[in-house]
Amino acid sequence: MLCGVAQTAPRLGEFARNLEACLDKLEEAAALGCELVVLPECAVSGYMLADEQEAARLAETVPGPSVEALERACARLGLHCVAGLLERDGTRVRNTAVLVGPDGLVGRYRKTHLPYLGVDRFAQPGDEPPEVFETPLGRIGIEICYELRFPELTRALALHGAEIVAHPTNWPTAVRPFADFLTRARAAENRVFLLTANRLGREGGMEFFGRSQIVDPQGSRL
């Protein structure tokens, strides 16, 4: 199976432009033969939001406009994707990643470990246990950005049968070493394929460095 990890450079609050960039990456990946594509954390909204009002304005329901656009693209292109967005859950904002396939929305994961940074200052942690999603491509689990620091979450996904762990992230330059060793450690210690998709660009005084990667269960970066 050919998989892709996509690096976009979201612009804060530019919803339509950011979503279009995600859809363009799906087109590009499908043309290369990919069956699974992982996009960054908060790929539609941007991450370095300044206040609760801005976070609430950029949050959307799941399903909602972004999910519906991803569903149409995945149906037409015949692939699965994982994408990060801000979810409106009643009056709460969640940092969420969705898994979408050719037949529609497969599931979602709400980030449970929240650093005091960007939109995570205003988001509510997920209160659902980690889930592994059965797909024609295999069993897929999801974790978001900062959560890779905590070995328990990847281990929980592996114990629930995950073969692939999708990891949308917004890693700034301050944590560059994580991309060199933490990805390889988590994949090797849990015997999973880890698909890390980090963003690019500058936002809210932070610079994001990319270095998206796919690591195999031996800890080798593919």
C-alpha atoms as a printed R data frame, in Angstrom:
    type eleno elety resid chain resno       x      y      z
1   ATOM     1    CA   MET     A     1   0.000  0.000  0.000
2   ATOM     2    CA   LEU     A     2   1.266  3.459 -0.883
3   ATOM     3    CA   CYS     A     3   0.633  6.137  1.756
4   ATOM     4    CA   GLY     A     4   1.300  9.849  1.805
5   ATOM     5    CA   VAL     A     5   1.963 12.472  4.473
6   ATOM     6    CA   ALA     A     6   1.124 15.954  3.252
7   ATOM     7    CA   GLN     A     7   2.742 19.228  4.331
8   ATOM     8    CA   THR     A     8   0.538 22.282  3.975
9   ATOM     9    CA   ALA     A     9   1.085 25.833  5.232
10  ATOM    10    CA   PRO     A    10  -2.279 26.966  6.628
11  ATOM    11    CA   ARG     A    11  -2.987 30.663  7.010
12  ATOM    12    CA   LEU     A    12  -4.725 31.592 10.209
13  ATOM    13    CA   GLY     A    13  -8.464 31.871  9.710
14  ATOM    14    CA   GLU     A    14  -8.366 31.474  5.909
15  ATOM    15    CA   PHE     A    15 -10.831 28.608  5.926
16  ATOM    16    CA   ALA     A    16 -11.579 28.328  2.193
17  ATOM    17    CA   ARG     A    17  -7.958 28.710  1.125
18  ATOM    18    CA   ASN     A    18  -6.707 26.135  3.662
19  ATOM    19    CA   LEU     A    19  -9.372 23.594  2.739
20  ATOM    20    CA   GLU     A    20  -8.555 24.005 -0.939
21  ATOM    21    CA   ALA     A    21  -4.876 23.338 -0.172
22  ATOM    22    CA   CYS     A    22  -5.872 20.088  1.578
23  ATOM    23    CA   LEU     A    23  -7.981 19.005 -1.379
24  ATOM    24    CA   ASP     A    24  -5.117 19.789 -3.750
25  ATOM    25    CA   LYS     A    25  -2.841 17.508 -1.721
26  ATOM    26    CA   LEU     A    26  -5.392 14.699 -1.993
27  ATOM    27    CA   GLU     A    27  -5.457 15.144 -5.768
28  ATOM    28    CA   GLU     A    28  -1.672 15.046 -5.908
29  ATOM    29    CA   ALA     A    29  -1.481 11.970 -3.693
30  ATOM    30    CA   ALA     A    30  -4.140 10.100 -5.658
31  ATOM    31    CA   ALA     A    31  -2.281 10.812 -8.893
32  ATOM    32    CA   LEU     A    32   0.786  9.164 -7.323
33  ATOM    33    CA   GLY     A    33  -1.243  6.088 -6.360
34  ATOM    34    CA   CYS     A    34  -1.714  6.741 -2.646
35  ATOM    35    CA   GLU     A    35  -4.525  4.960 -0.816
36  ATOM    36    CA   LEU     A    36  -4.099  6.765  2.530
37  ATOM    37    CA   VAL     A    37  -3.086 10.404  3.095
38  ATOM    38    CA   VAL     A    38  -2.475 12.164  6.421
39  ATOM    39    CA   LEU     A    39  -2.801 15.971  6.603
40  ATOM    40    CA   PRO     A    40  -1.554 18.205  9.455
41  ATOM    41    CA   GLU     A    41  -3.253 19.162 12.703
42  ATOM    42    CA   CYS     A    42  -5.690 22.110 12.352
43  ATOM    43    CA   ALA     A    43  -5.059 22.027  8.618
44  ATOM    44    CA   VAL     A    44  -8.287 23.923  7.886
45  ATOM    45    CA   SER     A    45  -8.260 26.591 10.610
46  ATOM    46    CA   GLY     A    46  -4.643 27.226 11.495
47  ATOM    47    CA   TYR     A    47  -3.344 26.669 15.023
48  ATOM    48    CA   MET     A    48  -1.927 29.811 16.698
49  ATOM    49    CA   LEU     A    49  -5.295 31.347 17.541
50  ATOM    50    CA   ALA     A    50  -5.317 34.259 19.959
51  ATOM    51    CA   ASP     A    51  -8.570 33.922 21.900
52  ATOM    52    CA   GLU     A    52 -11.666 31.841 22.583
53  ATOM    53    CA   GLN     A    53 -13.851 33.880 20.253
54  ATOM    54    CA   GLU     A    54 -11.550 33.258 17.314
55  ATOM    55    CA   ALA     A    55 -11.442 29.552 18.110
56  ATOM    56    CA   ALA     A    56 -15.242 29.370 18.298
57  ATOM    57    CA   ARG     A    57 -15.594 31.232 15.000
58  ATOM    58    CA   LEU     A    58 -13.335 28.795 13.150
59  ATOM    59    CA   ALA     A    59 -14.787 25.626 14.690
60  ATOM    60    CA   GLU     A    60 -17.292 23.551 12.723
61  ATOM    61    CA   THR     A    61 -19.480 20.566 13.317
62  ATOM    62    CA   VAL     A    62 -18.480 17.017 12.404
63  ATOM    63    CA   PRO     A    63 -19.909 16.224  9.913
64  ATOM    64    CA   GLY     A    64 -19.747 19.765  8.550
65  ATOM    65    CA   PRO     A    65 -18.425 21.709  5.545
66  ATOM    66    CA   SER     A    66 -14.827 20.458  5.671
67  ATOM    67    CA   VAL     A    67 -15.780 16.833  6.282
68  ATOM    68    CA   GLU     A    68 -18.295 16.949  3.451
69  ATOM    69    CA   ALA     A    69 -15.669 18.343  1.070
70  ATOM    70    CA   LEU     A    70 -13.216 15.633  2.129
71  ATOM    71    CA   GLU     A    71 -15.921 12.992  1.663
72  ATOM    72    CA   ARG     A    72 -16.575 14.130 -1.890
73  ATOM    73    CA   ALA     A    73 -12.866 14.138 -2.710
74  ATOM    74    CA   CYS     A    74 -12.211 10.697 -1.176
75  ATOM    75    CA   ALA     A    75 -15.222  9.208 -2.989
76  ATOM    76    CA   ARG     A    76 -14.047 10.594 -6.317
77  ATOM    77    CA   LEU     A    77 -10.374  9.701 -5.803
78  ATOM    78    CA   GLY     A    78 -10.898  6.346 -4.075
79  ATOM    79    CA   LEU     A    79  -8.708  7.014 -1.050
80  ATOM    80    CA   HIS     A    80  -8.763  7.471  2.720
81  ATOM    81    CA   CYS     A    81  -7.483 10.546  4.523
82  ATOM    82    CA   VAL     A    82  -6.912 11.819  8.045
83  ATOM    83    CA   ALA     A    83  -7.218 15.590  8.492
84  ATOM    84    CA   GLY     A    84  -7.074 17.953 11.460
85  ATOM    85    CA   LEU     A    85  -9.726 20.607 12.117
86  ATOM    86    CA   LEU     A    86 -11.438 22.484 14.932
87  ATOM    87    CA   GLU     A    87 -14.711 20.875 15.949
88  ATOM    88    CA   ARG     A    88 -17.690 22.639 17.504
89  ATOM    89    CA   ASP     A    89 -19.176 20.346 20.134
90  ATOM    90    CA   GLY     A    90 -22.092 22.276 21.598
91  ATOM    91    CA   THR     A    91 -20.456 25.270 23.263
92  ATOM    92    CA   ARG     A    92 -17.058 23.566 23.399
93  ATOM    93    CA   VAL     A    93 -14.196 23.591 20.913
94  ATOM    94    CA   ARG     A    94 -12.284 20.379 20.275
95  ATOM    95    CA   ASN     A    95  -8.991 19.843 18.477
96  ATOM    96    CA   THR     A    96 -10.121 16.967 16.274
97  ATOM    97    CA   ALA     A    97  -8.849 14.731 13.496
98  ATOM    98    CA   VAL     A    98 -11.254 12.936 11.179
99  ATOM    99    CA   LEU     A    99 -10.784  9.756  9.192
100 ATOM   100    CA   VAL     A   100 -12.641  9.864  5.879
101 ATOM   101    CA   GLY     A   101 -12.863  7.175  3.206
102 ATOM   102    CA   PRO     A   102 -14.524  6.622 -0.159
103 ATOM   103    CA   ASP     A   103 -17.760  5.708  1.639
104 ATOM   104    CA   GLY     A   104 -17.758  8.788  3.883
105 ATOM   105    CA   LEU     A   105 -16.784  9.616  7.456
106 ATOM   106    CA   VAL     A   106 -15.232  6.621  9.207
107 ATOM   107    CA   GLY     A   107 -14.624  8.245 12.579
108 ATOM   108    CA   ARG     A   108 -12.993 11.055 14.531
109 ATOM   109    CA   TYR     A   109 -10.543 11.486 17.376
110 ATOM   110    CA   ARG     A   110 -10.535 14.422 19.818
111 ATOM   111    CA   LYS     A   111  -7.151 15.411 21.216
112 ATOM   112    CA   THR     A   112  -6.938 14.535 24.904
113 ATOM   113    CA   HIS     A   113  -3.471 15.871 25.867
114 ATOM   114    CA   LEU     A   114  -3.465 19.658 25.420
115 ATOM   115    CA   PRO     A   115  -0.340 21.809 25.758
116 ATOM   116    CA   TYR     A   116  -0.692 25.444 26.781
117 ATOM   117    CA   LEU     A   117  -0.112 26.677 23.233
118 ATOM   118    CA   GLY     A   118  -2.168 28.025 20.339
119 ATOM   119    CA   VAL     A   119  -5.761 26.907 20.080
120 ATOM   120    CA   ASP     A   120  -5.190 24.151 22.636
121 ATOM   121    CA   ARG     A   121  -5.412 26.864 25.323
122 ATOM   122    CA   PHE     A   122  -9.103 27.220 24.437
123 ATOM   123    CA   ALA     A   123 -10.012 23.664 23.453
124 ATOM   124    CA   GLN     A   124 -11.582 21.060 25.706
125 ATOM   125    CA   PRO     A   125  -9.819 17.696 25.941
126 ATOM   126    CA   GLY     A   126 -11.495 14.699 24.387
127 ATOM   127    CA   ASP     A   127 -13.349 12.478 26.831
128 ATOM   128    CA   GLU     A   128 -13.699  9.357 24.674
129 ATOM   129    CA   PRO     A   129 -11.297  6.411 24.851
130 ATOM   130    CA   PRO     A   130  -8.901  5.978 21.922
131 ATOM   131    CA   GLU     A   131 -10.499  4.039 19.109
132 ATOM   132    CA   VAL     A   132  -9.047  1.904 16.351
133 ATOM   133    CA   PHE     A   133 -10.974  2.080 13.087
134 ATOM   134    CA   GLU     A   134 -11.420 -0.961 10.871
135 ATOM   135    CA   THR     A   135 -10.898 -0.034  7.216
136 ATOM   136    CA   PRO     A   136 -10.169 -1.944  3.988
137 ATOM   137    CA   LEU     A   137  -6.590 -0.654  4.349
138 ATOM   138    CA   GLY     A   138  -6.101 -2.058  7.842
139 ATOM   139    CA   ARG     A   139  -6.726 -0.993 11.437
140 ATOM   140    CA   ILE     A   140  -6.012  2.726 11.883
141 ATOM   141    CA   GLY     A   141  -5.569  4.687 15.112
142 ATOM   142    CA   ILE     A   142  -5.131  8.447 15.473
143 ATOM   143    CA   GLU     A   143  -3.177 10.676 17.856
144 ATOM   144    CA   ILE     A   144  -2.511 14.394 17.528
145 ATOM   145    CA   CYS     A   145   0.759 16.350 17.826
146 ATOM   146    CA   TYR     A   146   1.860 16.733 21.491
147 ATOM   147    CA   GLU     A   147   0.347 13.348 22.344
148 ATOM   148    CA   LEU     A   148   3.312 11.514 20.808
149 ATOM   149    CA   ARG     A   149   5.277 12.561 23.917
150 ATOM   150    CA   PHE     A   150   3.185 10.194 26.001
151 ATOM   151    CA   PRO     A   151   3.994  6.528 25.314
152 ATOM   152    CA   GLU     A   152   0.720  5.297 26.821
153 ATOM   153    CA   LEU     A   153  -1.515  6.556 23.997
154 ATOM   154    CA   THR     A   154   0.372  4.871 21.166
155 ATOM   155    CA   ARG     A   155   0.600  1.736 23.295
156 ATOM   156    CA   ALA     A   156  -3.159  1.804 23.950
157 ATOM   157    CA   LEU     A   157  -3.812  2.043 20.205
158 ATOM   158    CA   ALA     A   158  -1.446 -0.847 19.538
159 ATOM   159    CA   LEU     A   159  -3.089 -2.977 22.236
160 ATOM   160    CA   HIS     A   160  -6.437 -2.284 20.557
161 ATOM   161    CA   GLY     A   161  -5.023 -3.719 17.341
162 ATOM   162    CA   ALA     A   162  -3.805 -0.660 15.425
163 ATOM   163    CA   GLU     A   163  -1.519 -1.458 12.511
164 ATOM   164    CA   ILE     A   164  -1.217  2.158 11.363
165 ATOM   165    CA   VAL     A   165  -1.149  5.236 13.610
166 ATOM   166    CA   ALA     A   166  -1.924  8.530 11.878
167 ATOM   167    CA   HIS     A   167  -0.287 11.506 13.581
168 ATOM   168    CA   PRO     A   168  -1.361 14.957 12.337
169 ATOM   169    CA   THR     A   169   0.809 17.574 14.020
170 ATOM   170    CA   ASN     A   170   1.813 21.244 14.234
171 ATOM   171    CA   TRP     A   171   5.383 20.896 15.485
172 ATOM   172    CA   PRO     A   172   7.272 24.216 15.796
173 ATOM   173    CA   THR     A   173  11.036 24.435 15.472
174 ATOM   174    CA   ALA     A   174  11.508 24.227 19.263
175 ATOM   175    CA   VAL     A   175  10.632 20.535 19.214
176 ATOM   176    CA   ARG     A   176  12.572 19.575 16.080
177 ATOM   177    CA   PRO     A   177  14.384 16.707 17.911
178 ATOM   178    CA   PHE     A   178  11.040 14.904 18.276
179 ATOM   179    CA   ALA     A   179  10.980 14.407 14.526
180 ATOM   180    CA   ASP     A   180  14.392 12.744 14.697
181 ATOM   181    CA   PHE     A   181  13.911 10.227 17.496
182 ATOM   182    CA   LEU     A   182  10.410 10.172 19.010
183 ATOM   183    CA   THR     A   183   8.675  9.044 15.827
184 ATOM   184    CA   ARG     A   184  11.068  6.135 15.398
185 ATOM   185    CA   ALA     A   185  10.812  5.103 19.056
186 ATOM   186    CA   ARG     A   186   6.996  5.025 19.081
187 ATOM   187    CA   ALA     A   187   6.788  3.018 15.871
188 ATOM   188    CA   ALA     A   188   9.415  0.493 16.967
189 ATOM   189    CA   GLU     A   189   8.247 -0.039 20.542
190 ATOM   190    CA   ASN     A   190   4.654 -0.633 19.400
191 ATOM   191    CA   ARG     A   191   5.324 -2.435 16.105
192 ATOM   192    CA   VAL     A   192   3.134 -0.053 14.092
193 ATOM   193    CA   PHE     A   193   3.503  2.119 11.026
194 ATOM   194    CA   LEU     A   194   3.522  5.766 12.153
195 ATOM   195    CA   LEU     A   195   2.458  8.435  9.666
196 ATOM   196    CA   THR     A   196   3.440 11.917 10.890
197 ATOM   197    CA   ALA     A   197   2.210 14.947  8.905
198 ATOM   198    CA   ASN     A   198   3.629 18.277 10.084
199 ATOM   199    CA   ARG     A   199   2.862 21.698  8.642
200 ATOM   200    CA   LEU     A   200   5.090 24.417  7.226
201 ATOM   201    CA   GLY     A   201   5.141 28.211  7.435
202 ATOM   202    CA   ARG     A   202   5.026 30.876 10.141
203 ATOM   203    CA   GLU     A   203   2.041 31.700 12.319
204 ATOM   204    CA   GLY     A   204   1.580 33.659 15.550
205 ATOM   205    CA   GLY     A   205   5.320 34.055 16.082
206 ATOM   206    CA   MET     A   206   6.003 30.333 15.579
207 ATOM   207    CA   GLU     A   207   7.809 28.672 12.685
208 ATOM   208    CA   PHE     A   208   6.880 25.134 11.648
209 ATOM   209    CA   PHE     A   209   9.505 22.918 10.066
210 ATOM   210    CA   GLY     A   210   7.759 20.089  8.209
211 ATOM   211    CA   ARG     A   211   9.847 16.907  8.333
212 ATOM   212    CA   SER     A   212   6.756 14.788  7.775
213 ATOM   213    CA   GLN     A   213   7.611 11.108  7.654
214 ATOM   214    CA   ILE     A   214   6.461  7.524  7.566
215 ATOM   215    CA   VAL     A   215   8.190  5.130  9.979
216 ATOM   216    CA   ASP     A   216   7.892  1.356  9.796
217 ATOM   217    CA   PRO     A   217   7.577 -1.099 12.734
218 ATOM   218    CA   GLN     A   218  11.361 -1.546 12.754
219 ATOM   219    CA   GLY     A   219  11.803  2.165 13.488
220 ATOM   220    CA   SER     A   220  13.139  2.849  9.994
221 ATOM   221    CA   ARG     A   221  12.088  6.073  8.323
222 ATOM   222    CA   LEU     A   222  10.671  5.171  4.919
